[in-house]
Short mmCIF file of C-alpha atoms in Angstrom, two decimals:
data_model
loop_
_atom_site.label_atom_id
_atom_site.label_comp_id
_atom_site.label_asym_id
_atom_site.label_seq_id
_atom_site.Cartn_x
_atom_site.Cartn_y
_atom_site.Cartn_z
CA MET Q 1 89.27 116.92 101.28
CA VAL Q 2 88.65 114.57 104.80
CA THR Q 3 91.37 113.05 106.39
CA ALA Q 4 89.08 109.85 107.24
CA ALA Q 5 91.13 107.92 110.12
CA ILE Q 6 89.00 104.41 109.29
CA SER Q 7 88.81 102.51 112.55
CA ARG Q 8 86.41 100.66 114.83
CA GLY Q 9 85.80 102.47 117.61
CA SER Q 10 86.70 106.04 118.31
CA ALA Q 11 89.99 105.68 119.41
CA GLU Q 12 92.71 105.12 117.64
CA SER Q 13 95.50 102.74 119.16
CA PRO Q 14 99.03 104.25 118.48
CA THR Q 15 100.74 101.59 117.58
CA ARG Q 16 97.88 99.87 115.09
CA ALA Q 17 99.95 98.80 111.79
CA ARG Q 18 97.16 99.66 108.91
CA VAL Q 19 96.95 97.73 105.77
CA LEU Q 20 95.38 99.41 102.55
CA VAL Q 21 94.02 96.69 100.36
CA VAL Q 22 92.71 98.62 96.69
CA GLY Q 23 90.73 96.91 95.04
CA GLY Q 24 87.68 93.67 95.67
CA GLY Q 25 89.25 91.35 92.96
CA TYR Q 26 90.63 87.90 92.29
CA VAL Q 27 93.63 89.55 94.28
CA GLY Q 28 92.10 92.03 96.24
CA MET Q 29 89.56 89.83 97.87
CA TYR Q 30 91.66 86.98 98.28
CA THR Q 31 94.74 88.48 99.61
CA ALA Q 32 92.47 90.62 102.59
CA LEU Q 33 90.66 87.20 103.17
CA HIS Q 34 94.30 85.47 103.55
CA LEU Q 35 94.97 88.80 105.62
CA GLN Q 36 91.78 88.36 108.40
CA ARG Q 37 92.51 84.62 108.50
CA GLN Q 38 96.42 84.92 109.64
CA LEU Q 39 96.15 87.99 110.94
CA GLY Q 40 92.67 87.08 113.30
CA ASP Q 41 94.12 87.83 117.30
CA GLU Q 42 96.21 91.36 115.84
CA LEU Q 43 92.59 92.36 114.31
CA ARG Q 44 90.36 91.12 116.78
CA SER Q 45 92.88 93.48 119.33
CA GLY Q 46 92.90 96.03 117.20
CA ALA Q 47 96.61 95.96 116.30
CA VAL Q 48 96.31 95.77 113.48
CA GLU Q 49 93.10 96.62 110.97
CA VAL Q 50 92.55 95.75 107.25
CA VAL Q 51 90.20 98.28 104.83
CA VAL Q 52 89.20 97.31 101.53
CA VAL Q 53 88.80 99.56 98.65
CA SER Q 54 87.08 98.82 95.98
CA PRO Q 55 84.26 100.46 93.36
CA ASP Q 56 81.80 97.19 93.55
CA PRO Q 57 80.30 95.73 97.42
CA TYR Q 58 81.27 92.17 95.44
CA MET Q 59 84.28 90.23 93.64
CA THR Q 60 83.04 89.07 90.47
CA TYR Q 61 83.97 85.02 89.85
CA GLN Q 62 84.58 86.27 86.02
CA PRO Q 63 84.86 82.62 84.80
CA PHE Q 64 81.37 82.79 85.10
CA LEU Q 65 80.04 85.14 83.51
CA PRO Q 66 79.73 83.11 79.55
CA GLU Q 67 76.71 80.89 81.68
CA ALA Q 68 75.70 83.70 83.46
CA ALA Q 69 75.50 85.72 79.57
CA ALA Q 70 73.69 82.36 78.95
CA GLY Q 71 71.59 81.87 81.21
CA ASN Q 72 73.09 78.67 83.04
CA ILE Q 73 73.50 80.82 86.15
CA SER Q 74 72.08 83.19 87.81
CA PRO Q 75 73.90 86.83 88.15
CA ARG Q 76 73.31 87.23 91.98
CA HIS Q 77 75.95 83.52 92.36
CA VAL Q 78 78.32 85.54 89.87
CA VAL Q 79 79.32 87.16 92.48
CA VAL Q 80 80.51 87.18 95.91
CA PRO Q 81 79.28 89.30 98.70
CA LEU Q 82 82.84 91.66 99.92
CA ARG Q 83 80.98 92.16 103.49
CA ARG Q 84 79.80 88.88 104.36
CA VAL Q 85 83.61 87.35 103.27
CA LEU Q 86 85.56 89.51 104.71
CA ASP Q 87 83.40 90.40 108.32
CA ARG Q 88 86.81 91.11 109.75
CA CYS Q 89 87.85 93.65 107.36
CA ARG Q 90 86.57 97.99 106.80
CA ILE Q 91 84.92 98.38 103.39
CA VAL Q 92 84.93 101.34 101.80
CA ILE Q 93 83.02 100.91 97.83
CA GLY Q 94 84.72 103.83 96.09
CA GLU Q 95 87.82 104.45 93.97
CA VAL Q 96 90.84 105.51 94.54
CA GLU Q 97 91.73 108.44 92.23
CA SER Q 98 95.44 109.13 93.94
CA LEU Q 99 98.46 107.95 96.11
CA ASP Q 100 101.09 110.04 98.19
CA HIS Q 101 103.32 106.62 99.36
CA ALA Q 102 105.53 109.19 100.60
CA LYS Q 103 103.16 110.04 102.76
CA ARG Q 104 101.44 107.22 103.40
CA THR Q 105 97.84 108.36 102.09
CA ALA Q 106 95.38 107.51 99.49
CA THR Q 107 92.63 109.55 98.30
CA VAL Q 108 89.80 107.97 97.77
CA ARG Q 109 85.92 109.18 95.73
CA THR Q 110 83.19 107.61 98.11
CA LEU Q 111 79.74 107.15 96.31
CA ALA Q 112 78.79 109.90 99.04
CA SER Q 113 81.95 112.22 98.09
CA ASP Q 114 79.81 114.18 95.42
CA GLU Q 115 76.93 115.07 97.40
CA GLU Q 116 79.73 115.85 100.61
CA ALA Q 117 81.20 119.33 100.43
CA ALA Q 118 83.87 118.78 101.43
CA GLY Q 119 85.38 115.71 98.86
CA PRO Q 120 87.16 113.23 98.41
CA LEU Q 121 88.11 110.79 101.46
CA GLU Q 122 91.97 110.99 102.79
CA LEU Q 123 93.29 107.33 104.08
CA THR Q 124 96.02 106.99 105.69
CA TYR Q 125 97.92 103.23 105.88
CA ASP Q 126 101.18 101.72 106.47
CA GLU Q 127 100.91 98.86 104.44
CA LEU Q 128 99.65 99.13 101.25
CA VAL Q 129 98.24 96.41 98.29
CA LEU Q 130 98.07 97.18 95.07
CA ALA Q 131 95.22 94.81 93.23
CA PRO Q 132 93.52 97.37 91.08
CA GLY Q 133 92.62 94.80 88.46
CA SER Q 134 92.55 95.56 84.24
CA VAL Q 135 90.08 97.99 82.15
CA SER Q 136 88.89 96.96 78.90
CA ARG Q 137 92.00 97.46 75.77
CA THR Q 138 90.02 99.59 73.66
CA LEU Q 139 91.32 101.03 70.11
CA PRO Q 140 90.35 104.41 68.50
CA VAL Q 141 88.06 102.24 65.77
CA PRO Q 142 85.38 105.52 64.84
CA GLY Q 143 82.15 104.40 66.15
CA LEU Q 144 83.31 101.40 68.29
CA ALA Q 145 82.66 104.17 71.84
CA ASP Q 146 79.48 104.98 70.69
CA HIS Q 147 77.70 101.04 69.34
CA GLY Q 148 80.40 98.42 71.16
CA ILE Q 149 79.79 96.16 74.34
CA GLY Q 150 82.16 95.10 76.53
CA PHE Q 151 82.49 91.87 78.89
CA LYS Q 152 83.90 92.38 81.31
CA THR Q 153 80.90 92.92 84.21
CA VAL Q 154 78.06 90.51 85.27
CA GLU Q 155 75.40 94.07 84.52
CA GLU Q 156 77.25 93.49 80.91
CA ALA Q 157 76.65 90.13 80.82
CA ILE Q 158 73.93 90.13 82.01
CA GLY Q 159 72.94 92.88 79.54
CA LEU Q 160 74.00 91.14 76.76
CA ARG Q 161 71.77 88.22 76.87
CA ASN Q 162 68.86 90.66 77.06
CA HIS Q 163 69.92 93.07 74.32
CA VAL Q 164 70.35 89.84 71.55
CA ILE Q 165 66.71 88.48 73.19
CA GLU Q 166 65.47 91.58 72.76
CA GLN Q 167 66.78 91.64 68.55
CA MET Q 168 65.60 88.28 67.93
CA ASP Q 169 62.27 90.06 69.44
CA ILE Q 170 63.18 93.21 67.62
CA ALA Q 171 63.94 90.48 63.26
CA SER Q 172 60.59 88.96 64.30
CA SER Q 173 58.24 92.15 64.43
CA THR Q 174 59.90 93.90 61.26
CA ARG Q 175 58.36 94.22 58.15
CA ASP Q 176 61.74 95.95 56.75
CA PRO Q 177 64.26 92.92 55.76
CA ALA Q 178 67.06 95.17 55.78
CA ILE Q 179 66.50 95.86 60.04
CA ARG Q 180 65.77 92.26 60.06
CA ASP Q 181 69.58 91.03 58.10
CA ALA Q 182 70.93 94.03 60.78
CA ALA Q 183 69.79 92.28 64.34
CA LEU Q 184 70.21 88.90 63.47
CA THR Q 185 73.93 89.76 63.11
CA PHE Q 186 76.44 89.14 66.51
CA VAL Q 187 80.01 90.48 65.17
CA PHE Q 188 82.65 89.14 68.37
CA VAL Q 189 86.16 91.21 68.25
CA GLY Q 190 88.55 89.01 70.16
CA GLY Q 191 89.62 84.94 70.16
CA GLY Q 192 90.84 85.30 73.39
CA TYR Q 193 89.13 83.48 76.67
CA ALA Q 194 86.15 86.35 76.50
CA GLY Q 195 85.48 86.22 72.97
CA VAL Q 196 85.43 82.74 72.71
CA GLU Q 197 83.79 81.75 75.67
CA ALA Q 198 80.88 84.45 75.24
CA LEU Q 199 80.05 83.98 72.02
CA GLY Q 200 79.94 79.93 72.28
CA GLU Q 201 77.32 80.45 75.38
CA LEU Q 202 75.57 83.09 73.96
CA GLU Q 203 74.95 80.84 70.21
CA ASP Q 204 73.68 78.06 71.92
CA MET Q 205 71.69 79.97 73.56
CA ALA Q 206 70.24 81.75 70.82
CA ARG Q 207 69.58 78.57 69.01
CA TYR Q 208 68.20 77.27 71.29
CA THR Q 209 65.79 79.98 72.12
CA ALA Q 210 65.05 80.49 68.22
CA ARG Q 211 62.69 77.33 68.72
CA TYR Q 212 59.34 79.56 70.14
CA TYR Q 213 60.35 81.83 67.30
CA HIS Q 214 57.35 80.98 64.52
CA ASN Q 215 59.66 83.57 62.02
CA VAL Q 216 63.19 83.27 63.25
CA ARG Q 217 65.36 80.28 63.41
CA ALA Q 218 68.69 79.13 63.60
CA GLU Q 219 70.06 79.43 60.63
CA ASP Q 220 68.84 83.30 60.39
CA MET Q 221 71.46 84.54 62.30
CA LYS Q 222 74.77 85.54 61.44
CA TRP Q 223 77.87 84.96 64.18
CA VAL Q 224 81.24 86.60 63.40
CA LEU Q 225 84.51 85.98 65.63
CA VAL Q 226 87.26 88.44 64.94
CA GLU Q 227 90.57 87.87 65.49
CA ALA Q 228 93.49 90.28 64.82
CA SER Q 229 96.00 87.48 65.29
CA ASP Q 230 95.80 83.77 62.88
CA ARG Q 231 94.69 82.24 66.08
CA ILE Q 232 92.37 81.59 68.76
CA LEU Q 233 92.42 80.97 72.39
CA PRO Q 234 96.86 80.20 72.26
CA GLU Q 235 96.14 79.06 75.83
CA VAL Q 236 94.99 75.80 75.18
CA GLY Q 237 97.63 75.13 72.25
CA GLU Q 238 97.53 75.43 68.34
CA GLU Q 239 96.13 72.54 67.91
CA MET Q 240 92.79 73.03 70.14
CA GLY Q 241 93.11 76.03 68.70
CA ARG Q 242 92.78 74.68 65.52
CA TYR Q 243 89.93 72.18 66.95
CA THR Q 244 88.10 75.21 68.23
CA VAL Q 245 87.98 77.19 64.87
CA ARG Q 246 86.91 73.99 63.54
CA GLU Q 247 84.12 73.31 65.75
CA LEU Q 248 82.90 77.35 65.76
CA ARG Q 249 82.83 76.73 61.62
CA ALA Q 250 80.45 73.80 62.31
CA ARG Q 251 78.03 75.80 64.16
CA ASN Q 252 77.84 77.80 61.16
CA ILE Q 253 79.57 80.74 62.91
CA ASP Q 254 81.85 82.90 60.42
CA VAL Q 255 85.68 83.25 62.18
CA ARG Q 256 88.02 85.75 60.38
CA LEU Q 257 91.04 85.73 61.61
CA GLY Q 258 94.20 87.85 60.81
CA THR Q 259 91.54 91.06 60.74
CA ARG Q 260 90.65 93.54 62.47
CA LEU Q 261 87.55 95.82 63.35
CA GLU Q 262 87.84 99.20 61.17
CA SER Q 263 85.42 100.77 61.80
CA CYS Q 264 81.43 100.85 62.90
CA VAL Q 265 80.46 104.05 62.59
CA ASP Q 266 76.54 103.66 61.59
CA ARG Q 267 76.05 100.05 63.02
CA VAL Q 268 78.10 98.90 59.66
CA ALA Q 269 81.14 96.67 60.86
CA VAL Q 270 83.68 97.45 57.80
CA LEU Q 271 86.74 94.84 58.41
CA SER Q 272 89.81 94.80 57.81
CA ASP Q 273 89.49 92.44 55.03
CA GLY Q 274 87.12 94.71 53.38
CA SER Q 275 83.44 92.93 54.44
CA ARG Q 276 80.78 94.85 56.13
CA PHE Q 277 78.46 94.37 57.58
CA PRO Q 278 75.81 95.50 59.68
CA THR Q 279 74.30 95.29 63.23
CA ARG Q 280 73.13 97.00 65.74
CA THR Q 281 75.32 93.90 67.73
CA VAL Q 282 79.88 94.76 68.25
CA VAL Q 283 81.59 92.83 71.02
CA TRP Q 284 84.59 93.71 71.85
CA THR Q 285 86.85 91.75 74.35
CA ALA Q 286 90.56 92.45 72.19
CA GLY Q 287 92.34 92.38 75.64
CA VAL Q 288 92.73 94.14 79.15
CA LYS Q 289 95.45 96.84 80.18
CA PRO Q 290 95.46 98.15 83.80
CA ALA Q 291 93.45 100.10 85.70
CA PRO Q 292 94.62 104.28 85.58
CA VAL Q 293 94.82 104.26 88.73
CA LEU Q 294 98.07 102.85 88.34
CA ALA Q 295 99.23 106.02 86.60
CA ALA Q 296 98.34 108.49 89.41
CA THR Q 297 100.96 106.00 92.03
CA GLY Q 298 103.48 107.84 91.00
CA LEU Q 299 104.98 104.15 91.26
CA PRO Q 300 107.41 101.69 88.76
CA LEU Q 301 105.35 101.24 85.72
CA ASN Q 302 106.72 98.67 83.04
CA GLU Q 303 106.13 100.00 79.25
CA ARG Q 304 103.10 98.27 79.44
CA GLY Q 305 101.38 99.75 82.23
CA ARG Q 306 102.26 97.27 85.01
CA LEU Q 307 103.59 97.52 88.23
CA ARG Q 308 107.49 96.36 88.67
CA CYS Q 309 107.40 93.85 91.12
CA THR Q 310 109.85 91.54 91.98
CA ALA Q 311 109.37 87.93 93.20
CA ARG Q 312 108.52 88.05 96.94
CA LEU Q 313 105.17 90.42 95.22
CA THR Q 314 106.31 93.74 96.39
CA VAL Q 315 106.87 96.81 94.30
CA GLU Q 316 110.65 97.09 93.07
CA GLY Q 317 112.31 99.58 95.12
CA VAL Q 318 109.61 100.18 96.85
CA GLU Q 319 108.60 99.75 100.83
CA HIS Q 320 105.89 98.65 102.12
CA ALA Q 321 103.96 98.04 98.77
CA TRP Q 322 102.52 95.27 97.10
CA ALA Q 323 101.71 94.45 94.15
CA ALA Q 324 100.22 90.85 92.31
CA GLY Q 325 97.18 90.02 89.63
CA ASP Q 326 97.08 91.79 86.00
CA ALA Q 327 98.29 94.82 87.74
CA ALA Q 328 101.54 93.66 88.21
CA ALA Q 329 104.55 93.05 86.40
CA VAL Q 330 105.68 89.57 88.37
CA PRO Q 331 108.76 87.50 87.05
CA ASP Q 332 107.82 84.21 86.48
CA VAL Q 333 111.03 81.93 88.74
CA THR Q 334 109.18 78.71 86.85
CA ALA Q 335 110.23 80.46 83.12
CA LYS Q 336 113.35 79.08 81.99
CA ALA Q 337 114.27 82.11 79.91
CA GLY Q 338 115.16 85.31 81.71
CA GLY Q 339 113.16 88.22 81.86
CA ALA Q 340 109.36 85.97 80.96
CA GLU Q 341 106.77 87.38 83.69
CA CYS Q 342 103.48 85.25 84.59
CA ALA Q 343 100.32 85.63 82.56
CA PRO Q 344 97.96 88.52 84.14
CA ASN Q 345 95.44 85.71 84.43
CA ALA Q 346 92.90 84.72 87.20
CA GLN Q 347 94.87 80.87 87.73
CA HIS Q 348 98.40 83.57 88.97
CA ALA Q 349 95.67 86.20 90.96
CA VAL Q 350 95.03 83.85 93.20
CA ARG Q 351 97.44 81.98 93.72
CA GLN Q 352 99.89 84.95 94.32
CA ALA Q 353 97.19 86.95 96.78
CA LYS Q 354 97.92 83.75 98.78
CA VAL Q 355 101.87 84.26 98.99
CA LEU Q 356 101.15 87.44 98.97
CA ALA Q 357 99.63 87.25 102.70
CA GLU Q 358 101.85 85.70 103.91
CA ASN Q 359 104.99 87.66 102.62
CA LEU Q 360 103.41 90.55 104.26
CA VAL Q 361 102.32 89.00 108.10
CA ALA Q 362 105.95 87.49 107.45
CA SER Q 363 107.03 91.11 106.75
CA LEU Q 364 105.03 92.11 110.01
CA ARG Q 365 106.68 89.32 112.28
CA GLY Q 366 109.87 90.23 110.53
CA ARG Q 367 109.85 87.05 108.96
CA PRO Q 368 112.13 86.20 105.40
CA LEU Q 369 110.18 86.49 102.93
CA GLN Q 370 108.97 83.27 99.62
CA GLU Q 371 109.27 83.88 95.88
CA TYR Q 372 106.12 82.88 94.02
CA ALA Q 373 106.75 80.60 92.39
CA HIS Q 374 102.97 78.25 89.62
CA ARG Q 375 103.78 76.29 86.75
CA TYR Q 376 101.10 77.39 83.98
CA ALA Q 377 98.99 73.69 84.74
CA GLY Q 378 97.22 74.89 81.40
CA SER Q 379 93.68 76.07 80.74
CA VAL Q 380 89.86 75.38 79.79
CA ALA Q 381 87.56 76.15 77.98
CA SER Q 382 83.59 76.20 77.08
CA LEU Q 383 82.34 76.03 74.01
CA GLY Q 384 78.39 76.14 74.76
CA LEU Q 385 76.36 74.21 76.22
CA HIS Q 386 78.61 70.41 75.83
CA LYS Q 387 81.48 71.08 74.29
CA GLY Q 388 84.78 72.65 75.58
CA VAL Q 389 88.19 72.68 74.78
CA ALA Q 390 90.96 71.48 77.38
CA HIS Q 391 94.77 71.32 77.64
CA VAL Q 392 95.96 70.74 81.25
CA TYR Q 393 98.91 69.16 82.31
CA GLY Q 394 99.81 68.09 78.98
CA ARG Q 395 97.07 66.96 78.72
CA LYS Q 396 94.44 67.78 75.34
CA LEU Q 397 90.36 67.33 75.97
CA LYS Q 398 87.63 67.80 73.96
CA GLY Q 399 83.74 68.17 73.90
CA TYR Q 400 82.13 67.05 76.78
CA PRO Q 401 85.26 65.44 78.63
CA ALA Q 402 86.36 69.38 78.47
CA TRP Q 403 82.69 71.04 79.06
CA PHE Q 404 82.74 68.62 81.99
CA MET Q 405 86.12 69.41 83.67
CA HIS Q 406 85.62 73.32 82.71
CA ARG Q 407 82.41 73.11 84.46
CA ALA Q 408 84.04 70.91 87.54
CA TYR Q 409 87.34 73.23 87.77
CA HIS Q 410 85.79 76.28 88.47
CA LEU Q 411 83.48 75.02 90.92
CA SER Q 412 86.06 74.63 92.52
CA ARG Q 413 87.32 77.60 92.53
CA VAL Q 414 84.38 79.98 92.82
CA PRO Q 415 84.92 81.07 96.44
CA THR Q 416 82.67 80.05 99.86
CA PHE Q 417 80.24 76.74 100.29
CA ASN Q 418 77.61 79.09 99.19
CA ARG Q 419 78.46 80.10 95.84
CA LYS Q 420 79.19 76.57 95.05
CA ALA Q 421 76.14 75.24 96.47
CA ARG Q 422 73.81 77.43 94.69
CA VAL Q 423 76.02 77.33 91.13
CA LEU Q 424 75.55 73.06 91.35
CA ALA Q 425 72.56 73.40 92.06
CA GLU Q 426 71.26 75.77 89.79
CA TRP Q 427 73.20 73.51 87.08
CA THR Q 428 71.01 69.95 88.38
CA LEU Q 429 67.91 72.23 87.95
CA ALA Q 430 69.38 73.63 84.41
CA GLY Q 431 70.10 69.59 83.23
CA LEU Q 432 65.58 68.76 84.46
CA PHE Q 433 63.81 72.07 83.09
CA LYS Q 434 63.77 74.57 79.83
CA ARG Q 435 65.77 76.62 79.18
CA GLU Q 436 64.74 80.68 80.42
CA ILE Q 437 64.24 82.58 77.29
CA VAL Q 438 63.10 85.45 79.15
CA SER Q 439 64.95 89.19 78.59
CA LEU Q 440 65.00 91.75 81.31
CA GLY Q 441 66.21 95.00 80.19
CA SER Q 442 64.43 97.02 81.41
CA LEU Q 443 66.19 96.12 85.13
CA GLU Q 444 68.61 99.39 82.70
CA HIS Q 445 66.09 101.61 82.94
CA PRO Q 446 63.94 100.59 85.99
CA ARG Q 447 62.31 104.40 86.43
CA ALA Q 448 61.45 104.46 82.90
CA GLU Q 449 58.08 102.89 82.91
CA PHE Q 450 57.34 105.44 86.42
CA ALA Q 451 58.64 108.76 84.46
CA LEU Q 452 56.60 108.31 81.64
CA ALA Q 453 53.50 107.23 83.85
CA ALA Q 454 54.56 110.76 86.16
CA GLY Q 455 55.29 112.65 83.14
CA PRO Q 456 52.94 115.25 81.95
CA PRO Q 457 50.18 114.29 80.18
CA PRO Q 458 50.17 114.05 75.91
CA PRO Q 459 47.96 117.35 73.78
CA PRO Q 460 44.64 117.09 73.11
CA ALA Q 461 44.38 116.00 69.91
CA ASP Q 462 43.14 118.93 67.61
CA MET Q 463 46.44 120.51 69.47
CA ALA Q 464 48.35 117.88 68.84
CA VAL Q 465 51.04 119.34 66.03
CA THR Q 466 51.53 117.78 62.76
CA SER Q 467 54.18 118.02 60.71
CA ASP Q 468 52.64 120.53 58.49
CA SER Q 469 52.97 122.59 60.94
CA SER Q 470 56.02 122.56 63.09
CA PRO Q 471 59.64 122.58 61.37
CA ASP Q 472 60.57 120.85 64.21
CA ALA Q 473 58.64 118.04 63.72
CA HIS Q 474 61.00 115.33 62.23
CA ASP Q 475 64.24 116.23 64.77
CA THR Q 476 64.38 112.78 66.81
CA GLY Q 477 67.30 113.72 68.34
CA ASP Q 478 68.05 113.32 72.00
CA ASP Q 479 65.30 115.39 74.10
CA GLY Q 480 66.92 116.58 77.03
CA ASP Q 481 65.77 113.15 79.07
CA GLY Q 482 69.03 110.61 78.07
CA ARG Q 483 66.66 108.48 76.18
CA GLY Q 484 67.45 110.20 73.03
CA GLY Q 485 64.97 109.36 69.17
CA GLY Q 486 64.26 106.15 68.75
CA ASP Q 487 67.33 104.07 68.90
CA LEU Q 488 66.04 100.31 69.94
CA GLY Q 489 69.68 98.13 69.79
CA GLY Q 490 71.73 100.15 72.06
CA ALA Q 491 74.54 99.26 73.91
CA PRO Q 492 73.54 98.40 77.62
CA GLN Q 493 73.49 101.11 79.56
CA THR Q 494 75.39 99.16 82.49
CA LYS Q 495 77.13 100.05 86.06
CA GLN Q 496 74.10 101.92 87.07
CA ASN Q 497 73.51 99.23 89.39
CA GLY Q 498 75.05 96.62 90.09
CA PRO Q 499 73.85 93.00 91.45
CA THR Q 500 71.65 92.46 94.48
CA ASN Q 501 73.88 90.48 96.65
CA ASP Q 502 71.99 87.69 98.68
#
């Protein structure tokens, strides 16, 4: 174990207060951003140090993931480089494995930990901000781990876009009707924001892309949305939810309400209503759960695994510990019913981060803390190009006005003027030129072609082993190089290389 005193200089002031921020998402990045603005003098003098530990060197603006998957926005512009935005904070790329808050220490596994003989780092801190976010909530559905595709990261979004276009290529080139049917069947599980927006944008993109295939029509593709409850998009209200169902069904999308995915073994999606869909694409967006690291903190958790917090965004019953966002169960003081909690969404996370930073600064300076109070403003959702629904401050919009509001709202919320300008420029150019229909699936395996070229040459034709002379000639399993045997449409192997931060 390496004990690391994270500091900018070689010597450390004995009076320095170190703030450890765990997570670089909405809450982590915005909290650190507000801290470096409010503690500018202390950071310059060395009296305070802010350390951000994040598994990725960027924050992902998740509302733009569906548009990135559809090719409307470059993946580089969906992410915000932490080192550029948090230039007065220390960024550590790694994951917190455990915490000992009594000793004020955190065990962090960095990218270099596996290569260093000393193992993970042990970071000390004075104030702790827990904002590790959430991970996909999966269920023990047979075959899901082997064939499911998530939609929570920018790598998954771009991988899914490549995968959909690749399936269209397979359908266009195969002579087997069963393979063609499976390739053109796309099953999305989960009727929340992620599932509906991803389905809407990708169906819109695939419909446009089909124009350039001589033997694949938009009508040949089968899109299925599976939702366990009796409604979708509950955040926009029941009326707008029903409108969304009608809109999707009018686009020949099969919406199955009150239905669950029972199995996807052997690339066959089996639903609880007895339907069976041979498919090479199962997208899982059925909710999220708190990050697993919370279980290793020893801090109080509720029955859903979220940190018990006060309205001041402190961890309940624990000093010098703060939390917000998906990982925190924050009381909703604006709710009429007692015991209500703030919804784990971006709208609350961004606002909680500001209050958390202000309270942390107030605590350091001996001032009283304030409570977090924000009445939910409403929701907007995109259903594809020029299509959307919205329920904002009691007003209901649909179609083009809702889509325009969706873009305007998120353009105003994406961090940094740099990102705002780039996204707006891309939207403007997209309105002037045709869509890109290119699949860059090779980006997920950048060494594949070189490894093939640098490998051993094939044996001469007269020495080649035939199927008659080898008992293993029909073995198409994994040959040890990790590529397996002939799987043309497997789930994308994401998180190998993150997007380049410009």
